[in-house]
Tab-separated table of C-alpha atoms in Angstrom:
chain	number	residue	atom	x	y	z
A	6	UNK	CA	38.894	-62.123	100.591
A	7	UNK	CA	39.344	-65.024	98.462
A	8	UNK	CA	40.850	-64.680	95.315
A	9	UNK	CA	40.909	-66.887	92.375
A	10	UNK	CA	43.950	-67.499	90.183
A	11	UNK	CA	42.748	-64.683	87.544
A	12	UNK	CA	43.046	-62.355	90.662
A	13	UNK	CA	46.287	-63.458	91.595
A	14	UNK	CA	47.727	-63.166	88.158
A	15	UNK	CA	46.078	-59.748	88.010
A	16	UNK	CA	47.670	-58.928	91.472
A	17	UNK	CA	51.170	-60.215	90.415
A	18	UNK	CA	50.906	-57.962	86.899
A	19	UNK	CA	49.972	-54.787	88.515
A	20	UNK	CA	52.806	-55.133	91.365
A	21	UNK	CA	55.680	-56.475	88.589
A	22	UNK	CA	55.168	-53.446	86.481
A	23	UNK	CA	55.774	-51.020	89.303
A	24	UNK	CA	59.810	-50.274	88.081
A	25	UNK	CA	58.204	-49.444	84.632
A	26	UNK	CA	55.945	-47.089	86.314
A	27	UNK	CA	59.056	-45.556	88.322
A	28	UNK	CA	60.863	-45.324	84.770
A	29	UNK	CA	57.574	-44.025	83.443
A	30	UNK	CA	58.027	-40.760	85.427
A	31	UNK	CA	62.032	-39.846	85.841
A	32	UNK	CA	61.220	-37.067	83.453
A	33	UNK	CA	57.939	-35.392	84.783
A	34	UNK	CA	59.780	-35.607	88.145
A	35	UNK	CA	62.881	-34.020	87.172
A	36	UNK	CA	61.427	-31.423	86.179
A	37	UNK	CA	61.011	-30.374	90.308
A	38	UNK	CA	64.211	-31.802	91.253
A	39	UNK	CA	67.679	-31.074	89.224
A	40	UNK	CA	66.018	-28.590	86.111
A	41	UNK	CA	65.730	-25.778	88.568
A	42	UNK	CA	69.182	-26.440	89.394
A	43	UNK	CA	70.239	-26.796	85.782
A	44	UNK	CA	68.123	-23.503	84.699
A	45	UNK	CA	69.700	-20.884	87.327
A	46	UNK	CA	73.136	-22.320	85.837
A	47	UNK	CA	72.551	-22.094	82.316
A	48	UNK	CA	69.020	-20.404	81.550
A	49	UNK	CA	69.078	-16.507	80.593
A	50	UNK	CA	65.724	-16.007	83.450
A	51	UNK	CA	65.392	-12.257	82.676
A	52	UNK	CA	62.059	-10.881	80.658
A	53	UNK	CA	62.097	-7.458	80.101
A	54	UNK	CA	64.264	-6.499	82.838
A	55	UNK	CA	62.423	-8.532	85.092
A	56	UNK	CA	64.720	-11.977	86.621
A	57	UNK	CA	61.886	-14.461	86.513
A	58	UNK	CA	61.884	-16.411	89.939
A	59	UNK	CA	62.540	-20.516	89.504
A	60	UNK	CA	59.966	-21.321	91.368
A	61	UNK	CA	57.479	-19.373	88.575
A	62	UNK	CA	58.867	-22.499	86.665
A	63	UNK	CA	56.907	-24.937	88.844
A	64	UNK	CA	54.095	-22.833	88.939
A	65	UNK	CA	53.763	-22.511	85.243
A	66	UNK	CA	54.014	-26.739	85.364
A	67	UNK	CA	51.290	-27.032	87.104
A	68	UNK	CA	48.615	-24.933	85.139
A	69	UNK	CA	50.238	-26.441	81.960
A	70	UNK	CA	49.497	-30.120	84.156
A	71	UNK	CA	46.142	-28.774	84.973
A	72	UNK	CA	45.167	-27.977	81.333
A	73	UNK	CA	46.619	-30.783	79.690
A	74	UNK	CA	44.725	-33.390	81.745
A	75	UNK	CA	41.709	-31.820	81.322
A	76	UNK	CA	42.654	-31.573	77.288
A	77	UNK	CA	43.711	-35.306	76.998
A	78	UNK	CA	40.193	-36.615	78.868
A	79	UNK	CA	38.376	-34.546	76.186
A	80	UNK	CA	40.579	-35.562	73.529
A	81	UNK	CA	40.022	-39.435	74.541
A	82	UNK	CA	36.211	-38.759	74.976
A	83	UNK	CA	36.104	-37.607	71.265
A	84	UNK	CA	38.070	-40.227	70.050
A	85	UNK	CA	35.821	-42.668	71.609
A	86	UNK	CA	32.977	-41.266	69.178
A	87	UNK	CA	34.937	-41.956	65.959
A	88	UNK	CA	36.906	-45.150	67.139
A	89	UNK	CA	37.560	-47.719	69.640
A	90	UNK	CA	39.327	-46.276	72.535
A	91	UNK	CA	42.809	-47.574	73.510
A	92	UNK	CA	43.054	-49.707	76.486
A	93	UNK	CA	45.207	-48.063	79.463
A	94	UNK	CA	48.484	-49.783	78.874
A	95	UNK	CA	48.411	-48.929	75.744
A	96	UNK	CA	47.615	-45.269	76.770
A	97	UNK	CA	50.261	-45.337	79.147
A	98	UNK	CA	52.880	-46.573	76.123
A	99	UNK	CA	52.064	-43.305	74.067
A	100	UNK	CA	52.088	-41.256	76.666
A	101	UNK	CA	55.901	-42.355	77.588
A	102	UNK	CA	56.934	-41.926	73.735
A	103	UNK	CA	55.760	-38.084	74.227
A	104	UNK	CA	56.791	-37.253	77.348
A	105	UNK	CA	60.329	-39.079	76.207
A	106	UNK	CA	60.057	-35.843	73.760
A	107	UNK	CA	60.796	-33.640	76.450
A	108	UNK	CA	64.152	-34.255	77.811
A	109	UNK	CA	65.192	-34.734	74.839
A	110	UNK	CA	63.690	-31.124	73.587
A	111	UNK	CA	66.659	-30.134	76.277
A	112	UNK	CA	69.492	-31.815	74.385
A	113	UNK	CA	69.357	-28.901	71.622
A	114	UNK	CA	70.118	-26.341	74.153
A	115	UNK	CA	72.543	-28.329	76.173
A	116	UNK	CA	74.559	-28.896	73.309
A	117	UNK	CA	74.353	-25.432	72.479
A	118	UNK	CA	75.617	-24.267	75.647
A	119	UNK	CA	78.581	-27.418	75.550
A	120	UNK	CA	79.442	-25.611	71.942
A	121	UNK	CA	80.158	-22.601	74.393
A	122	UNK	CA	76.892	-20.313	73.683
A	123	UNK	CA	75.133	-18.222	75.511
A	124	UNK	CA	72.928	-18.733	78.033
A	125	UNK	CA	69.795	-20.466	76.662
A	126	UNK	CA	66.078	-19.236	76.437
A	127	UNK	CA	63.296	-19.178	79.009
A	128	UNK	CA	61.111	-20.419	76.163
A	129	UNK	CA	63.146	-24.153	76.133
A	130	UNK	CA	61.372	-24.149	80.097
A	131	UNK	CA	58.087	-23.906	78.644
A	132	UNK	CA	58.583	-26.642	75.784
A	133	UNK	CA	59.894	-29.276	78.262
A	134	UNK	CA	57.220	-28.329	80.453
A	135	UNK	CA	54.471	-28.829	77.603
A	136	UNK	CA	55.692	-31.583	75.935
A	137	UNK	CA	56.119	-33.488	79.478
A	138	UNK	CA	52.351	-32.468	80.272
A	139	UNK	CA	50.965	-33.777	77.480
A	140	UNK	CA	52.633	-37.206	78.024
A	141	UNK	CA	52.114	-37.256	81.768
A	142	UNK	CA	48.616	-36.593	81.588
A	143	UNK	CA	48.427	-39.938	79.332
A	144	UNK	CA	50.295	-41.868	82.346
A	145	UNK	CA	49.976	-40.774	85.847
A	146	UNK	CA	45.662	-40.625	85.832
A	147	UNK	CA	45.507	-43.612	83.295
A	148	UNK	CA	47.924	-45.004	85.460
A	149	UNK	CA	45.447	-44.982	88.651
A	150	UNK	CA	42.222	-45.848	86.355
A	151	UNK	CA	43.992	-49.021	85.430
A	152	UNK	CA	44.977	-49.889	89.057
A	153	UNK	CA	41.183	-48.922	90.141
A	154	UNK	CA	39.884	-51.065	87.077
A	155	UNK	CA	42.000	-54.332	87.351
A	156	UNK	CA	42.442	-54.652	90.846
A	157	UNK	CA	40.412	-57.816	92.194
A	158	UNK	CA	37.072	-57.117	94.129
A	159	UNK	CA	38.102	-56.014	97.493
A	160	UNK	CA	41.467	-54.852	96.937
A	161	UNK	CA	40.785	-51.955	95.166
A	162	UNK	CA	42.265	-49.506	98.244
A	163	UNK	CA	45.203	-51.421	98.887
A	164	UNK	CA	46.092	-51.473	95.246
A	165	UNK	CA	45.959	-47.908	95.034
A	166	UNK	CA	48.114	-47.385	97.473
A	167	UNK	CA	50.733	-50.046	95.786
A	168	UNK	CA	50.353	-48.332	92.362
A	169	UNK	CA	51.285	-44.543	94.378
A	170	UNK	CA	54.697	-46.598	95.723
A	171	UNK	CA	56.052	-45.801	92.055
A	172	UNK	CA	56.256	-42.216	92.720
A	173	UNK	CA	58.012	-42.974	95.769
A	174	UNK	CA	60.743	-44.938	94.568
A	175	UNK	CA	60.412	-42.867	91.179
A	176	UNK	CA	61.390	-39.553	93.625
A	177	UNK	CA	64.112	-41.574	95.440
A	178	UNK	CA	65.524	-42.811	91.710
A	179	UNK	CA	65.096	-38.939	90.118
A	180	UNK	CA	67.229	-37.624	93.274
A	181	UNK	CA	70.422	-40.146	92.672
A	182	UNK	CA	70.195	-39.280	89.452
A	183	UNK	CA	70.248	-35.504	89.332
A	184	UNK	CA	73.603	-35.814	91.230
A	185	UNK	CA	74.720	-36.547	87.841
A	186	UNK	CA	74.286	-33.315	86.897
A	187	UNK	CA	77.967	-32.607	88.244
A	188	UNK	CA	79.895	-35.691	86.398
A	189	UNK	CA	77.761	-35.445	83.227
A	190	UNK	CA	77.388	-33.199	80.440
A	191	UNK	CA	73.529	-31.568	80.316
A	192	UNK	CA	73.245	-33.118	76.952
A	193	UNK	CA	74.092	-36.919	77.803
A	194	UNK	CA	72.161	-35.941	81.544
A	195	UNK	CA	69.096	-35.308	79.739
A	196	UNK	CA	69.491	-37.771	76.587
A	197	UNK	CA	69.268	-40.732	79.863
A	198	UNK	CA	66.213	-39.458	80.799
A	199	UNK	CA	64.640	-39.574	77.574
A	200	UNK	CA	66.187	-43.380	77.029
A	201	UNK	CA	64.732	-44.061	80.276
A	202	UNK	CA	61.070	-42.733	79.884
A	203	UNK	CA	60.883	-44.173	76.069
A	204	UNK	CA	61.875	-47.473	77.337
A	205	UNK	CA	59.479	-47.287	79.742
A	206	UNK	CA	56.885	-47.213	76.980
A	207	UNK	CA	58.373	-50.031	75.634
A	208	UNK	CA	58.320	-51.546	78.326
A	209	UNK	CA	54.584	-51.235	78.577
A	210	UNK	CA	53.993	-52.284	75.408
A	211	UNK	CA	55.726	-55.766	76.198
A	212	UNK	CA	54.031	-56.408	78.896
A	213	UNK	CA	50.519	-55.538	76.477
A	214	UNK	CA	51.847	-57.820	74.551
A	215	UNK	CA	52.715	-60.563	76.525
A	216	UNK	CA	50.380	-60.313	79.740
A	217	UNK	CA	47.537	-57.899	78.099
A	218	UNK	CA	44.980	-60.207	78.663
A	219	UNK	CA	45.292	-61.304	82.390
A	220	UNK	CA	44.691	-57.098	82.598
A	221	UNK	CA	41.436	-57.158	80.120
A	222	UNK	CA	37.762	-56.258	81.918
A	223	UNK	CA	35.843	-58.903	82.954
A	224	UNK	CA	32.899	-59.636	80.729
A	225	UNK	CA	31.496	-62.117	82.211
A	226	UNK	CA	27.710	-61.559	81.594
A	227	UNK	CA	25.486	-60.378	84.729
A	228	UNK	CA	23.282	-63.078	85.770
A	229	UNK	CA	19.448	-62.353	84.217
A	230	UNK	CA	17.272	-61.817	87.485
A	231	UNK	CA	14.212	-64.716	87.187
A	232	UNK	CA	10.690	-63.286	87.823
């Protein structure tokens, strides 16, 4: 389709923020990549004499992901009845700030391990998954809504496909980051992930303040039908 200047600006900005979106998911994606390996090495997986399979951690994560997404949707609907609902970029930035707390939490048991402590409790895995999923519920689905709404008419399908590219690049980056577990102490490893997700939140706020008007809804009034 023929695009105007504003439409081209929207397309360019939606493509340009993909690296920021890539950083926003590193904490979430690492839960299914490097975290199981780290858990097997340092976490006490025995509960009442039963050895909990590592794969169960992903099952719990999936359950928490669904629950927190529904809870997030309900929360913002409730919020909208009392106050003005934030735009998508702001929600995603807030999600990043919350999600950054998940790997930051793991710095606590990691420091204990490095201090010569025993294996850490399985509860740290649930804490990581819960905090991460609260944040992620305001990143991934909200980003999809942003690309669906802000994409120029006729390009919504293409832009949604482009949006999912951040998962491909993010998973590739997370795989590389996981290799750092062999050469980096756990506290620094998880601290690095917290900083990257936090940086994504700061980056999203910068996009909002510098280019937010480009992604604002088109408020051009519809023509009044004539009789």
